[in-house]
Structures are given as structure tokens and as C-alpha cells.
């Protein structure tokens, strides 16, 4: 997850930024840099690798001045290198930017800017931002208005921070979607900004947060906040406690809520360094997959527990559809007792947030014993499931603290989508046009997530209606069937309400007998290839007096006409839709549990990492 730190005031910005970036190291990164203003000139230092390398670089070749901005980067566009590290200067050398997120329309913008004669110095999408700002400044606008025009022009969920040598009295920051947070720290005659509180906690306890589509003009003595459209906003000032746990929770009441809201960022990060949008290709280096082996694979068995297993069920549809390799999903606690039919021509793919789940590790051992290639998709870096695998995909989503898994559910959905494309590419089973289209769709993900999470208030209203129910049914079909399982699991584990996930088509074979006026039925009915089937399920539930809460695609009047409540999601390419439809269900479970006053982050009887059988 990229980290950003900014400082404006009388002190030298360099140590403040370097210390702040150090506190953001937990987010993970592969390069770092900073820029400060010194005697009217912008000075930059940046490097690939760890922050210590940047510090060494600065020690050898010191810079000082203020204001200043710094950044730790997790590569999305272009390899980790000094050239691609942030900050990025414009052509005049007078404007500099750091950025977190993906500029979805960067290829179009790059073409337009290149046609204007601009020569790009890096492979990043970020560089388009600084050139656009300079384009508007050249037309006569000041930094703030040029930045505002640029923010309106770039698509996607992005955090952008800019400064200009010609306007040394300000730093401009914007949170365009939910691509990570922006916290503004209030000092005396100096101000700070960062991606997260720990970066500035040693300097101030008084903070404000930028919401989506807000920008701030940060001066030494004042911070002006407005929407990107120019409407003034007065954000609340929070006084944060020095307690590091509270500080880490930031503006959220619980880690689970924070982690739900981190998903635009988490999914950007899980793609980082792996998606080549220009060539329409996927790189998964840690998988160490050769073309020869990719062509030989006869079957993939996915094994995992709980939420991770439901992620695997979505993966089955993706890998079978895109790579045309047969996939089965086996719950890890059953795998080693089932005398599994698996061998050297097969892959056993384990999915695990912690990488330490005993059942999952035991399944991996059994797979190894039978000669299968072991792959894992893991969040906890260095965990056993990562170490014992022949190849792995790291989720790269940062620590997940809430016991109920959220971002470690959506990240492996994207990882498996990438894996499916990579496999298909190596096996030669995907034509170039389709492959490029599938890869291009990944660009949409952070913004779709961000737009869905912005609808939390609507979800909360429905949570108030459902807070006292005793049972709840979740129905889904096709690629969204596992989302019914996952939605039900989220509700039961944190709210202690009995909930069942069911493949909607199975209702008529028994469970439909349960439906009456006291049974809420959550129907996951986005516009995917199973939409018509879900419509008929909604009708059947309504005919039996059930209260239907539908997850539906914006503008779907058919569903709106039938359901009692609708949780809307933006239109999404169907193979990516589970990463979106699950979001309202995570928020619904969270709000129901929180309204019931329960310990959301540490529900009874549960542990974050289940290291026993
Ligand atoms: C549910 C949940 C669990 C885990 C399961 C596997 O919210 O978190 O169902 O998904 O215990 O854990 P990992 O992914 O660590 O192997």
C-alpha cells in the first residue's frame, strides 16, 4: 500500500517526511522518495528498495527545505525503480506529485499528452497527473485550480498530493475515491498530511480526514477543505489518543470497518507489480510458473477454510472459464481424510489469510506427499503456507486485524482472476483481444469498490431494520453463489444471528419451506449471466411472504419493483462482480453486529488464526 507524508512549516521537511514514511513501512512498498522546496527549487531524492536506501542516499547527498512531500510506492504501472519511484516532476521542473491509486484513463491521457509533445520520464500512470496540472497552469490557472481541473479529469480511486515551486505557501491534496485515506494533521504554524495517523502522530494529535471527492489546500496557518467541485467543507477535528491501537483505527470504530474501507486500496495493492496494462498481460513472478508446466497441468484443487474457501469457489469459476482447466474446491479440514486423487500433473492451491491455518497446512502436506505442485495465495508474509509452497501469490493487502475476514476475501478473488489469465496466456488458450479486455477490466476495480463503499449509509439503514431477526437466508447463483455463503458467514460470526447461504436453484428442493414473513431473504442478483434465474428466485420468495433484500445493479428496475429493500452496486464486468457484491454484505453484517453492541473485532469463540485442527 503506498504511503504519503507531507509537511509545510518553518522546519526542515526532510527528517519529518523520512520518519513519517518509516512509520508507514508496515503498509509494504518497493521504492521510496521525497521532494522538498529549497530556495525556490524543487529537490528530489528517490530510490528503489527499502527506505533505508533512501535515507542513505539523502545522507550522502543531503537535501533540506519546506514544504515537502514523500512517498513509499508499491508498483502498479512500471517496475520498482528509481525512475518510477515517486515524486514525479513535470516538464518545467516546477510542479511535483505523489500519488496512491490507479489512474484508470491513463493510457488515453498519456496519448493526449504525448501528442502535445510531452516526453514521459517514467512508466507510471502518476506522471500523467503532473503533466495535466502543468497543462492547466500553462493556460493561466494557479496550482489549486489546475489541480482541481486535473482531479476532475482523471478516473479511478486516487489520492493525489501536489506542490509547486511557484506557490511555496501550499500543498494540495485530494482524495478522489476511496483509494486509501488522507489525514490532515493540525500544528501551530505548521501542518502535516499523511496516508495514516502513525506517520504524523509524534507531531500532533489534532487531525481531520478527507472524504471521497474532497481536496485540501494545506498552508502553514490554515487548511482549507472543499469538494473537488469547489463546495467548501468543514471537516470535524478529531483528537487522537497516543494509544497506537486507537491511532491505527483512525476514523473507524472497529478494525473490521477500517478493513472494509481499505478494500479499494487493498485491491490496488494486490494488483501492484503484476498487471501490465499497456501489454494486457499478467506477471506473477513468485508463482515460478513455466510455460511447460502450465501446459501440463491436468487439474487444480483449491483447498482452504471458511471465507478463504468461499474465495476459492469463485476462483473455480474464473479458472475454468478463462483458463479451461478443471478445478475442484475441497474444504481443507476434509482434504487429508478424503484420500484425494491428486498427483504430479496437478496443482494444489491453498488460500489463506494467515498462512498458518492448521487444516490448510495439513492439506498442503498431503498434496505434497502425493506429488502435486503446491501453490498458495497468502496474506501474511513469511507464513508457513507461503514458505512451503512451490510458488505463491502474496495478497499484499497489509495486516488484517478484525477476526472476520474482509479484504483477505476480496484480494484472492482478484489474485485468482489474474492467475486464470496468466495460466490461459501460458497455455495459449486465450486470444489476444479477450486477454487484453480481461486485463483492462482490472483497472475498473478500485473505483467500483470505492463507489460501492460510499453507499454505507444506505446499508446501515437496512441494518437497523434487520437487527432483531433470528434467521436469515442468503441466495446466489453461478459466480455469485459463494457470495451467498460468505454473506451468511459474515452475519453469523459477528452478529450471532443464524444465517444460511444457499445456491438459489436448490431452494425448491427443501429450504423454501423455511420462508415466511419472519424470514429475511438476501438475494444476490447483479446483472450477471444468472440474473434471470435470480429474478425468478426473488419472485418465489416474495410469493411466500419473505422479506427480500436484493443486491442489484444500479438502474435494475425489475429487481427494484420486486424487492423490499435494494442494496445497489455499480455495473461491473461479471467475472469481477463477486468482489463488488460482497461489499454491501460485509457492511450489513458489520452494522447489524455493531448496532447490537457486539465485539465486532473479536467475536466470541473465534480466533484470527486457527492453528489447531
Ligand atoms: C471468517 C474467517 C474464517 C477464515 C478461516 C481461514 O471471516 O475469517 O472463516 O477465513 O479461518 O483462515 P485463513 O484464511 O487464515 O486460513
mmCIF file with all atom_site columns, C-alpha atoms in Angstrom, residues 418-501:
data_model
loop_
_atom_site.group_PDB
_atom_site.id
_atom_site.type_symbol
_atom_site.label_atom_id
_atom_site.label_alt_id
_atom_site.label_comp_id
_atom_site.label_asym_id
_atom_site.label_entity_id
_atom_site.label_seq_id
_atom_site.pdbx_PDB_ins_code
_atom_site.Cartn_x
_atom_site.Cartn_y
_atom_site.Cartn_z
_atom_site.occupancy
_atom_site.B_iso_or_equiv
_atom_site.pdbx_formal_charge
_atom_site.auth_seq_id
_atom_site.auth_comp_id
_atom_site.auth_asym_id
_atom_site.auth_atom_id
_atom_site.pdbx_PDB_model_num
ATOM 1  C CA . UNK A 1 418 ? -5.060  -12.701 -12.566 1.00 0.00 ? 418 UNK A CA 1
ATOM 2  C CA . UNK A 1 419 ? -3.931  -16.300 -12.142 1.00 0.00 ? 419 UNK A CA 1
ATOM 3  C CA . UNK A 1 420 ? -6.579  -17.506 -14.575 1.00 0.00 ? 420 UNK A CA 1
ATOM 4  C CA . UNK A 1 421 ? -5.466  -15.010 -17.219 1.00 0.00 ? 421 UNK A CA 1
ATOM 5  C CA . UNK A 1 422 ? -1.800  -15.866 -16.648 1.00 0.00 ? 422 UNK A CA 1
ATOM 6  C CA . UNK A 1 423 ? -2.495  -19.600 -16.979 1.00 0.00 ? 423 UNK A CA 1
ATOM 7  C CA . UNK A 1 424 ? -4.583  -19.111 -20.095 1.00 0.00 ? 424 UNK A CA 1
ATOM 8  C CA . UNK A 1 425 ? -1.870  -16.945 -21.612 1.00 0.00 ? 425 UNK A CA 1
ATOM 9  C CA . UNK A 1 426 ? 0.842   -19.551 -20.966 1.00 0.00 ? 426 UNK A CA 1
ATOM 10 C CA . UNK A 1 427 ? -1.357  -22.372 -22.252 1.00 0.00 ? 427 UNK A CA 1
ATOM 11 C CA . UNK A 1 428 ? -2.269  -20.367 -25.339 1.00 0.00 ? 428 UNK A CA 1
ATOM 12 C CA . UNK A 1 429 ? -5.990  -20.771 -24.752 1.00 0.00 ? 429 UNK A CA 1
ATOM 13 C CA . UNK A 1 430 ? -6.922  -17.093 -24.783 1.00 0.00 ? 430 UNK A CA 1
ATOM 14 C CA . UNK A 1 431 ? -6.965  -14.889 -27.863 1.00 0.00 ? 431 UNK A CA 1
ATOM 15 C CA . UNK A 1 432 ? -5.151  -11.588 -27.505 1.00 0.00 ? 432 UNK A CA 1
ATOM 16 C CA . UNK A 1 433 ? -8.253  -9.407  -27.778 1.00 0.00 ? 433 UNK A CA 1
ATOM 17 C CA . UNK A 1 434 ? -10.043 -11.248 -24.982 1.00 0.00 ? 434 UNK A CA 1
ATOM 18 C CA . UNK A 1 435 ? -6.935  -11.264 -22.817 1.00 0.00 ? 435 UNK A CA 1
ATOM 19 C CA . UNK A 1 436 ? -6.467  -7.527  -23.246 1.00 0.00 ? 436 UNK A CA 1
ATOM 20 C CA . UNK A 1 437 ? -10.131 -6.899  -22.448 1.00 0.00 ? 437 UNK A CA 1
ATOM 21 C CA . UNK A 1 438 ? -9.950  -9.014  -19.285 1.00 0.00 ? 438 UNK A CA 1
ATOM 22 C CA . UNK A 1 439 ? -6.799  -7.244  -18.121 1.00 0.00 ? 439 UNK A CA 1
ATOM 23 C CA . UNK A 1 440 ? -8.252  -3.813  -18.935 1.00 0.00 ? 440 UNK A CA 1
ATOM 24 C CA . UNK A 1 441 ? -11.282 -4.585  -16.738 1.00 0.00 ? 441 UNK A CA 1
ATOM 25 C CA . UNK A 1 442 ? -8.960  -4.788  -13.724 1.00 0.00 ? 442 UNK A CA 1
ATOM 26 C CA . UNK A 1 443 ? -8.453  -1.055  -13.988 1.00 0.00 ? 443 UNK A CA 1
ATOM 27 C CA . UNK A 1 444 ? -12.079 -0.524  -13.045 1.00 0.00 ? 444 UNK A CA 1
ATOM 28 C CA . UNK A 1 445 ? -11.892 -2.429  -9.778  1.00 0.00 ? 445 UNK A CA 1
ATOM 29 C CA . UNK A 1 446 ? -10.653 0.171   -7.254  1.00 0.00 ? 446 UNK A CA 1
ATOM 30 C CA . UNK A 1 447 ? -13.195 2.737   -8.395  1.00 0.00 ? 447 UNK A CA 1
ATOM 31 C CA . UNK A 1 448 ? -16.072 0.230   -8.394  1.00 0.00 ? 448 UNK A CA 1
ATOM 32 C CA . UNK A 1 449 ? -15.127 -0.775  -4.852  1.00 0.00 ? 449 UNK A CA 1
ATOM 33 C CA . UNK A 1 450 ? -14.845 2.817   -3.805  1.00 0.00 ? 450 UNK A CA 1
ATOM 34 C CA . UNK A 1 451 ? -18.260 3.736   -5.264  1.00 0.00 ? 451 UNK A CA 1
ATOM 35 C CA . UNK A 1 452 ? -19.881 0.762   -3.541  1.00 0.00 ? 452 UNK A CA 1
ATOM 36 C CA . UNK A 1 453 ? -18.354 1.575   -0.161  1.00 0.00 ? 453 UNK A CA 1
ATOM 37 C CA . UNK A 1 454 ? -19.607 5.152   -0.420  1.00 0.00 ? 454 UNK A CA 1
ATOM 38 C CA . UNK A 1 455 ? -23.122 3.725   -0.041  1.00 0.00 ? 455 UNK A CA 1
ATOM 39 C CA . UNK A 1 456 ? -22.575 2.638   3.546   1.00 0.00 ? 456 UNK A CA 1
ATOM 40 C CA . UNK A 1 457 ? -25.299 4.916   4.933   1.00 0.00 ? 457 UNK A CA 1
ATOM 41 C CA . UNK A 1 458 ? -27.961 3.043   2.921   1.00 0.00 ? 458 UNK A CA 1
ATOM 42 C CA . UNK A 1 459 ? -26.672 -0.287  4.231   1.00 0.00 ? 459 UNK A CA 1
ATOM 43 C CA . UNK A 1 460 ? -26.751 0.999   7.787   1.00 0.00 ? 460 UNK A CA 1
ATOM 44 C CA . UNK A 1 461 ? -30.443 1.958   7.420   1.00 0.00 ? 461 UNK A CA 1
ATOM 45 C CA . UNK A 1 462 ? -31.288 -1.608  6.397   1.00 0.00 ? 462 UNK A CA 1
ATOM 46 C CA . UNK A 1 463 ? -29.136 -2.939  9.236   1.00 0.00 ? 463 UNK A CA 1
ATOM 47 C CA . UNK A 1 464 ? -31.420 -1.118  11.682  1.00 0.00 ? 464 UNK A CA 1
ATOM 48 C CA . UNK A 1 465 ? -34.423 -2.941  10.137  1.00 0.00 ? 465 UNK A CA 1
ATOM 49 C CA . UNK A 1 466 ? -32.747 -6.333  10.422  1.00 0.00 ? 466 UNK A CA 1
ATOM 50 C CA . UNK A 1 467 ? -31.012 -6.007  13.760  1.00 0.00 ? 467 UNK A CA 1
ATOM 51 C CA . UNK A 1 468 ? -33.518 -8.174  15.656  1.00 0.00 ? 468 UNK A CA 1
ATOM 52 C CA . UNK A 1 469 ? -34.096 -11.005 13.188  1.00 0.00 ? 469 UNK A CA 1
ATOM 53 C CA . UNK A 1 470 ? -33.343 -14.568 14.310  1.00 0.00 ? 470 UNK A CA 1
ATOM 54 C CA . UNK A 1 471 ? -32.612 -16.164 10.952  1.00 0.00 ? 471 UNK A CA 1
ATOM 55 C CA . UNK A 1 472 ? -31.593 -15.021 7.516   1.00 0.00 ? 472 UNK A CA 1
ATOM 56 C CA . UNK A 1 473 ? -31.248 -16.780 4.169   1.00 0.00 ? 473 UNK A CA 1
ATOM 57 C CA . UNK A 1 474 ? -28.701 -15.731 1.564   1.00 0.00 ? 474 UNK A CA 1
ATOM 58 C CA . UNK A 1 475 ? -29.229 -16.871 -2.027  1.00 0.00 ? 475 UNK A CA 1
ATOM 59 C CA . UNK A 1 476 ? -26.953 -16.616 -5.027  1.00 0.00 ? 476 UNK A CA 1
ATOM 60 C CA . UNK A 1 477 ? -26.189 -18.373 -8.287  1.00 0.00 ? 477 UNK A CA 1
ATOM 61 C CA . UNK A 1 478 ? -23.222 -19.003 -10.547 1.00 0.00 ? 478 UNK A CA 1
ATOM 62 C CA . UNK A 1 479 ? -20.192 -16.912 -9.774  1.00 0.00 ? 479 UNK A CA 1
ATOM 63 C CA . UNK A 1 480 ? -22.139 -15.109 -7.035  1.00 0.00 ? 480 UNK A CA 1
ATOM 64 C CA . UNK A 1 481 ? -23.256 -18.287 -5.267  1.00 0.00 ? 481 UNK A CA 1
ATOM 65 C CA . UNK A 1 482 ? -20.203 -18.300 -2.967  1.00 0.00 ? 482 UNK A CA 1
ATOM 66 C CA . UNK A 1 483 ? -21.103 -14.708 -2.086  1.00 0.00 ? 483 UNK A CA 1
ATOM 67 C CA . UNK A 1 484 ? -24.285 -16.071 -0.513  1.00 0.00 ? 484 UNK A CA 1
ATOM 68 C CA . UNK A 1 485 ? -22.143 -18.366 1.643   1.00 0.00 ? 485 UNK A CA 1
ATOM 69 C CA . UNK A 1 486 ? -19.781 -15.563 2.520   1.00 0.00 ? 486 UNK A CA 1
ATOM 70 C CA . UNK A 1 487 ? -22.558 -13.070 3.315   1.00 0.00 ? 487 UNK A CA 1
ATOM 71 C CA . UNK A 1 488 ? -24.188 -15.612 5.643   1.00 0.00 ? 488 UNK A CA 1
ATOM 72 C CA . UNK A 1 489 ? -20.872 -16.444 7.316   1.00 0.00 ? 489 UNK A CA 1
ATOM 73 C CA . UNK A 1 490 ? -20.118 -12.767 7.940   1.00 0.00 ? 490 UNK A CA 1
ATOM 74 C CA . UNK A 1 491 ? -23.523 -12.277 9.578   1.00 0.00 ? 491 UNK A CA 1
ATOM 75 C CA . UNK A 1 492 ? -23.424 -15.368 11.769  1.00 0.00 ? 492 UNK A CA 1
ATOM 76 C CA . UNK A 1 493 ? -19.866 -14.972 13.022  1.00 0.00 ? 493 UNK A CA 1
ATOM 77 C CA . UNK A 1 494 ? -20.097 -11.380 14.215  1.00 0.00 ? 494 UNK A CA 1
ATOM 78 C CA . UNK A 1 495 ? -23.807 -10.832 14.963  1.00 0.00 ? 495 UNK A CA 1
ATOM 79 C CA . UNK A 1 496 ? -24.627 -14.368 16.233  1.00 0.00 ? 496 UNK A CA 1
ATOM 80 C CA . UNK A 1 497 ? -27.724 -14.420 14.032  1.00 0.00 ? 497 UNK A CA 1
ATOM 81 C CA . UNK A 1 498 ? -28.388 -17.752 12.393  1.00 0.00 ? 498 UNK A CA 1
ATOM 82 C CA . UNK A 1 499 ? -27.783 -17.381 8.665   1.00 0.00 ? 499 UNK A CA 1
ATOM 83 C CA . UNK A 1 500 ? -27.654 -19.859 5.777   1.00 0.00 ? 500 UNK A CA 1
ATOM 84 C CA . UNK A 1 501 ? -26.096 -19.389 2.367   1.00 0.00 ? 501 UNK A CA 1
#
